[in-house]
Short mmCIF file of C-alpha atoms in Angstrom, two decimals:
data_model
loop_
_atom_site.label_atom_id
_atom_site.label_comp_id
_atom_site.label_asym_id
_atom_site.label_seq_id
_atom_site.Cartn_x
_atom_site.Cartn_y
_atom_site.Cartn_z
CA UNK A 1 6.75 -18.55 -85.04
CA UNK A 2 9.38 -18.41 -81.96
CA UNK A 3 7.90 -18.03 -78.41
CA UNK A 4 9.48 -14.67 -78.28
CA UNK A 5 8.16 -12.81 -81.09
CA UNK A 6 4.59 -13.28 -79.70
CA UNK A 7 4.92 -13.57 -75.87
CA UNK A 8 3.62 -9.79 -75.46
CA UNK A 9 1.47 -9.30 -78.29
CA UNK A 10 -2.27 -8.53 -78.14
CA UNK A 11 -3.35 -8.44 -81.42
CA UNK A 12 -2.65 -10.89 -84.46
CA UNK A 13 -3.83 -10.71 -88.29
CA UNK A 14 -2.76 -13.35 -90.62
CA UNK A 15 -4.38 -13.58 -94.06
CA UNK A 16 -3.35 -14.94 -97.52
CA UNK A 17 -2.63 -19.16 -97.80
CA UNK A 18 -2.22 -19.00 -93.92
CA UNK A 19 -3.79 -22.33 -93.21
CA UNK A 20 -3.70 -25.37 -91.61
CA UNK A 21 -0.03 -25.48 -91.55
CA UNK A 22 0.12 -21.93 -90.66
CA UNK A 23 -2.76 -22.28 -87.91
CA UNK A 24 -0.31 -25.09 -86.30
CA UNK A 25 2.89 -23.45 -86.08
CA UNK A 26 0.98 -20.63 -85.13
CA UNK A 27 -0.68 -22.10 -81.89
CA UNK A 28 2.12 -24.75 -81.18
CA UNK A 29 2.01 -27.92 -78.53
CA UNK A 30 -0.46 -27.83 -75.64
CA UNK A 31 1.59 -26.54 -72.80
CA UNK A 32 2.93 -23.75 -74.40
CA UNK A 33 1.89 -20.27 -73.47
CA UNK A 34 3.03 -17.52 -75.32
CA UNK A 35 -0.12 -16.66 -76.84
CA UNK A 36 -1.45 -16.70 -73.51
CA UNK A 37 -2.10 -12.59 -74.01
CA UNK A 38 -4.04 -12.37 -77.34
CA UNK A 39 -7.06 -10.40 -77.12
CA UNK A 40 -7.61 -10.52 -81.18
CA UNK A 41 -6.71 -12.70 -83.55
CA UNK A 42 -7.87 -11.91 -87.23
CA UNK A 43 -7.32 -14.57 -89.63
CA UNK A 44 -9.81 -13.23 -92.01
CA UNK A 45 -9.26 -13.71 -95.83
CA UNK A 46 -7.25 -16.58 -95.56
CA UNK A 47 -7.41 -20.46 -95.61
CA UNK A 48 -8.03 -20.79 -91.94
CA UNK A 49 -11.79 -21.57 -91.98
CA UNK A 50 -11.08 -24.81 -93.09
CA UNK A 51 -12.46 -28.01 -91.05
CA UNK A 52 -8.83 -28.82 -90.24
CA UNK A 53 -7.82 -25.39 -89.04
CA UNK A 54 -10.60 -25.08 -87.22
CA UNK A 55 -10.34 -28.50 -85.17
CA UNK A 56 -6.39 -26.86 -84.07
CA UNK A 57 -7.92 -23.85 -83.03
CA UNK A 58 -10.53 -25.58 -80.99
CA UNK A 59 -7.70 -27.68 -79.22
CA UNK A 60 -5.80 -24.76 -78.85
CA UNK A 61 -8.16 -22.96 -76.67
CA UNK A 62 -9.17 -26.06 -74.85
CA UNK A 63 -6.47 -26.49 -73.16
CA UNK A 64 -5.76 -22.37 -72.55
CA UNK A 65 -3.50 -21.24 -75.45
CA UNK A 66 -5.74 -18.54 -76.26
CA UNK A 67 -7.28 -18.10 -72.86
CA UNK A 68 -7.54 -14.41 -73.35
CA UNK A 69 -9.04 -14.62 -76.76
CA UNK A 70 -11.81 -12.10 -76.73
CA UNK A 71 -12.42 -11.49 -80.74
CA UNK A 72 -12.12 -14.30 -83.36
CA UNK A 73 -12.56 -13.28 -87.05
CA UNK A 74 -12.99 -16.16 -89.34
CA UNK A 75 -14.74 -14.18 -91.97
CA UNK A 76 -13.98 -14.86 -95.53
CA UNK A 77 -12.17 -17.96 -94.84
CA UNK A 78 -14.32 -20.51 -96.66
CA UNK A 79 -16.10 -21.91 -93.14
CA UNK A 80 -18.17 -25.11 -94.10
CA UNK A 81 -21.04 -25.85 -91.56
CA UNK A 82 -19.31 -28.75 -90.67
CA UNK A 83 -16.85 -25.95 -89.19
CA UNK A 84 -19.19 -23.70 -87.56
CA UNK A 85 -20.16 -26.88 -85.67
CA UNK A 86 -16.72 -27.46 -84.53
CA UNK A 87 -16.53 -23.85 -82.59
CA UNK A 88 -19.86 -24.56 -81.46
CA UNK A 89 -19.06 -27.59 -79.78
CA UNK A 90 -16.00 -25.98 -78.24
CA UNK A 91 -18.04 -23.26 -76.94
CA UNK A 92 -20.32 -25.72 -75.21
CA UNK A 93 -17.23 -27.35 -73.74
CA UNK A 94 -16.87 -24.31 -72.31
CA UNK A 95 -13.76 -23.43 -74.41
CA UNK A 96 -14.67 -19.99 -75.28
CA UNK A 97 -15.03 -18.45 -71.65
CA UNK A 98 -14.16 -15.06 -72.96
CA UNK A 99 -14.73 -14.22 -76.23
CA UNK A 100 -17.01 -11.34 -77.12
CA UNK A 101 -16.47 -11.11 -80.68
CA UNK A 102 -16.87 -14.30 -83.48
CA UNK A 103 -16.59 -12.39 -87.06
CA UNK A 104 -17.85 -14.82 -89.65
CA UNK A 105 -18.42 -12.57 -92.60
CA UNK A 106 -18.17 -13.20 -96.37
CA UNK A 107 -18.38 -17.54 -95.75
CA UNK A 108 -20.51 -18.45 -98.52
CA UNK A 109 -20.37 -21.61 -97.75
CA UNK A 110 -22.25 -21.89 -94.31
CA UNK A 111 -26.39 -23.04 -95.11
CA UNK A 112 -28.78 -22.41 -92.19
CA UNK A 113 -28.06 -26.30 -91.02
CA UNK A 114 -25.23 -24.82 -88.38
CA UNK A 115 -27.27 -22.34 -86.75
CA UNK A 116 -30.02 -24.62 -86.24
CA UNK A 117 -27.10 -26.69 -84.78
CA UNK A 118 -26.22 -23.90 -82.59
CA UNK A 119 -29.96 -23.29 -80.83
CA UNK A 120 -30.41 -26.67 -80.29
CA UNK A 121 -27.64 -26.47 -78.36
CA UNK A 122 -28.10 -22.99 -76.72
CA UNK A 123 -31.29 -24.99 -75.71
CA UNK A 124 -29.64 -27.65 -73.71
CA UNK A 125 -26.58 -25.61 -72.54
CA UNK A 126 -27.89 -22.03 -72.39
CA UNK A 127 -23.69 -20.60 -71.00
CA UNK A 128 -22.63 -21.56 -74.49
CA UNK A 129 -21.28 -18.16 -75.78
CA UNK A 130 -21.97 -16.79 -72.50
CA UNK A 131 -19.29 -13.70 -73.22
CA UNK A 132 -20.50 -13.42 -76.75
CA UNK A 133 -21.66 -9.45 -77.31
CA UNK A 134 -21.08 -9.15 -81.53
CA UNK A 135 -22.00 -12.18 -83.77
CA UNK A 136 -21.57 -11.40 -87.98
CA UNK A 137 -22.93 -12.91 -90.27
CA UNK A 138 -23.51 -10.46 -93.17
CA UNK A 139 -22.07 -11.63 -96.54
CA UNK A 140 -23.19 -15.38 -96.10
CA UNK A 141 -25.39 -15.64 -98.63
CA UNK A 142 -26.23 -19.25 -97.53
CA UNK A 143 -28.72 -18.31 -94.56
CA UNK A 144 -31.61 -18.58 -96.50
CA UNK A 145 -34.66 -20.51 -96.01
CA UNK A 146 -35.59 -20.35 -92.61
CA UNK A 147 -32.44 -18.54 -91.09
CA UNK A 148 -34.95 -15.71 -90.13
CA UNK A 149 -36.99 -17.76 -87.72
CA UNK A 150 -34.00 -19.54 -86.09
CA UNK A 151 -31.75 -16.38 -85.55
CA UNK A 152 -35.16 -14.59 -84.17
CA UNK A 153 -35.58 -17.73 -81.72
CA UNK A 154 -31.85 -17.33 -80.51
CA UNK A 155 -31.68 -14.17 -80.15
CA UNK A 156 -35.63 -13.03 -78.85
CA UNK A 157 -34.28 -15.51 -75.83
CA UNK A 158 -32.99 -13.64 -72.71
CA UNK A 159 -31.23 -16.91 -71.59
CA UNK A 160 -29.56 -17.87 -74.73
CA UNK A 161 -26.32 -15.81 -75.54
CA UNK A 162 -27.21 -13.33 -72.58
CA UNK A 163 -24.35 -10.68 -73.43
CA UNK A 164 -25.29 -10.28 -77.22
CA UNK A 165 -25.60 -6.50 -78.16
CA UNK A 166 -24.74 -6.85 -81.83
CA UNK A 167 -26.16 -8.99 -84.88
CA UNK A 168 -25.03 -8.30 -88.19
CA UNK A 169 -26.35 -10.02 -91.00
CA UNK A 170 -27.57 -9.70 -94.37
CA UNK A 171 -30.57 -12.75 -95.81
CA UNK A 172 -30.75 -12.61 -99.31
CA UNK A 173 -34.00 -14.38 -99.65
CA UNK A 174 -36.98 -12.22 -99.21
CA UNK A 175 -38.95 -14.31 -97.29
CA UNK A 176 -36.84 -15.21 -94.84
CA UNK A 177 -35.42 -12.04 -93.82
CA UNK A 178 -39.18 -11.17 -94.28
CA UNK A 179 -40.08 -13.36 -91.41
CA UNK A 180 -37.20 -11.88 -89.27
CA UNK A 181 -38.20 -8.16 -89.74
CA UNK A 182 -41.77 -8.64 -89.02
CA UNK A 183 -40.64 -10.37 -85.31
CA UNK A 184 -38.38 -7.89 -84.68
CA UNK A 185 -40.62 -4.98 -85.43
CA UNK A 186 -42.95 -6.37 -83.23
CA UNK A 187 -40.48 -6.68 -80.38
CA UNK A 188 -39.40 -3.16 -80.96
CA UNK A 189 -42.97 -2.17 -80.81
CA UNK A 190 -43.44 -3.84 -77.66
CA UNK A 191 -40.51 -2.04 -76.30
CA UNK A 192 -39.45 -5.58 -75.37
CA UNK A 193 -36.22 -6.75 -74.07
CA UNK A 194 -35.95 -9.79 -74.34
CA UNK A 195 -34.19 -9.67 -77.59
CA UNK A 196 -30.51 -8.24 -77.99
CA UNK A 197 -29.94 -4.51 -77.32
CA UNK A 198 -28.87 -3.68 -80.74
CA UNK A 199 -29.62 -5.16 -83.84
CA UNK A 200 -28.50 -4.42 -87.55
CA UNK A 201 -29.85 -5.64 -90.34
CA UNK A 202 -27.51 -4.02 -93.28
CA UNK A 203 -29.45 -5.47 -96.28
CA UNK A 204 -32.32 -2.53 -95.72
CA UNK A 205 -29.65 -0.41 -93.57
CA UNK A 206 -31.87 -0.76 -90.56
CA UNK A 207 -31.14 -0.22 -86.83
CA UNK A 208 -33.04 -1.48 -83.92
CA UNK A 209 -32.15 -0.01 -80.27
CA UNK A 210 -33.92 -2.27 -77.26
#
């Protein structure tokens, strides 16, 4: 990648092997600033959810690479929950000022054990994700268990991701998404607003407007 190929672009899409190595020629030394205007980057369906790529990603934005990153999609990249921990910390270093979109799609590999990560710290620093408007999930067939009752306590929370309008997700296990549908069609009944504005649920093709 030369520093004048990608000086005005806005939106990037890599896929295939692009991984680690691709991830750090892509994003270059701190200092350097010619990514400085992407909006989008799209790395899905390649090898850039892995622990490694992620931790040069994280960097990157910390020190303003991608300081005008507004949508990240990771999805169907293999992200591990040890990965999904990594952003998360980033974003409560306050490394993700202004992104409104984090696509995680199709990551089979992510368990329920990095969202739980993710309230608890939504809990103690409530401007984590503070731009964040469209979180997906659908496709990760992981969340199971008790993914219902966590996502329900991040997102019924006015003060906890306070931009969200979009949750996409689908939990194969009955009981938990069970558990999540019967909370939300309570807060829809109550007319409540607490929760996000609008909320999809594509394993029963449902739509809920707040």
């Amino acid at each position: 990648f030369k520093e004048g190929t990608l000086s005005a672009v806005e939106t990037l899409g890599l896929s295939g092997e692009f991984g680690v190595v691709g991830v750090k020629a892509l994003v270059g030394e701190a200092g350097q600033t010619y990514l400085s205007r992407i909006v989008t980057l799209r790395l899905a369906e390649s090898q850039a959810g892995s622990l490694s790529s992620v931790r040069v990603l994280s960097r990157a934005l910390s020190d303003g690479r991608l300081s005008r990153l507004r949508e990240l999609d990771l999805g169907q990249t293999g992200l591990t929950d040890a990965g999904l921990r990594t952003l998360t910390r980033a974003a409560k270093a306050d490394q993700f000022p202004s992104l409104e979109v984090l696509n995680l799609r199709e990551n089979k590999l992510l368990t329920c054990s990095p969202i739980k990560f993710l309230r608890t710290t939504l809990k103690n620093c409530p401007a984590c994700f503070r731009s964040l408007s469209s979180l997906i999930l659908n496709g990760c067939d992981g969340l199971v268990g008790d993914a219902g009752e966590v996502l329900f306590d991040i997102v019924s929370s006015g003060e906890r991701l306070p931009s969200l309008e979009k949750l996409q997700l689908e939990i194969v296990e009955d009981l938990a998404y069970n558990s999540f549908f019967e909370k939300v069609t309570k807060e829809v009944k109550a007319r409540s607003r607490s929760c996000c504005k609008i909320l999809r649920v594509f394993s029963m093709k449902t739509s809920f407007a707040f």
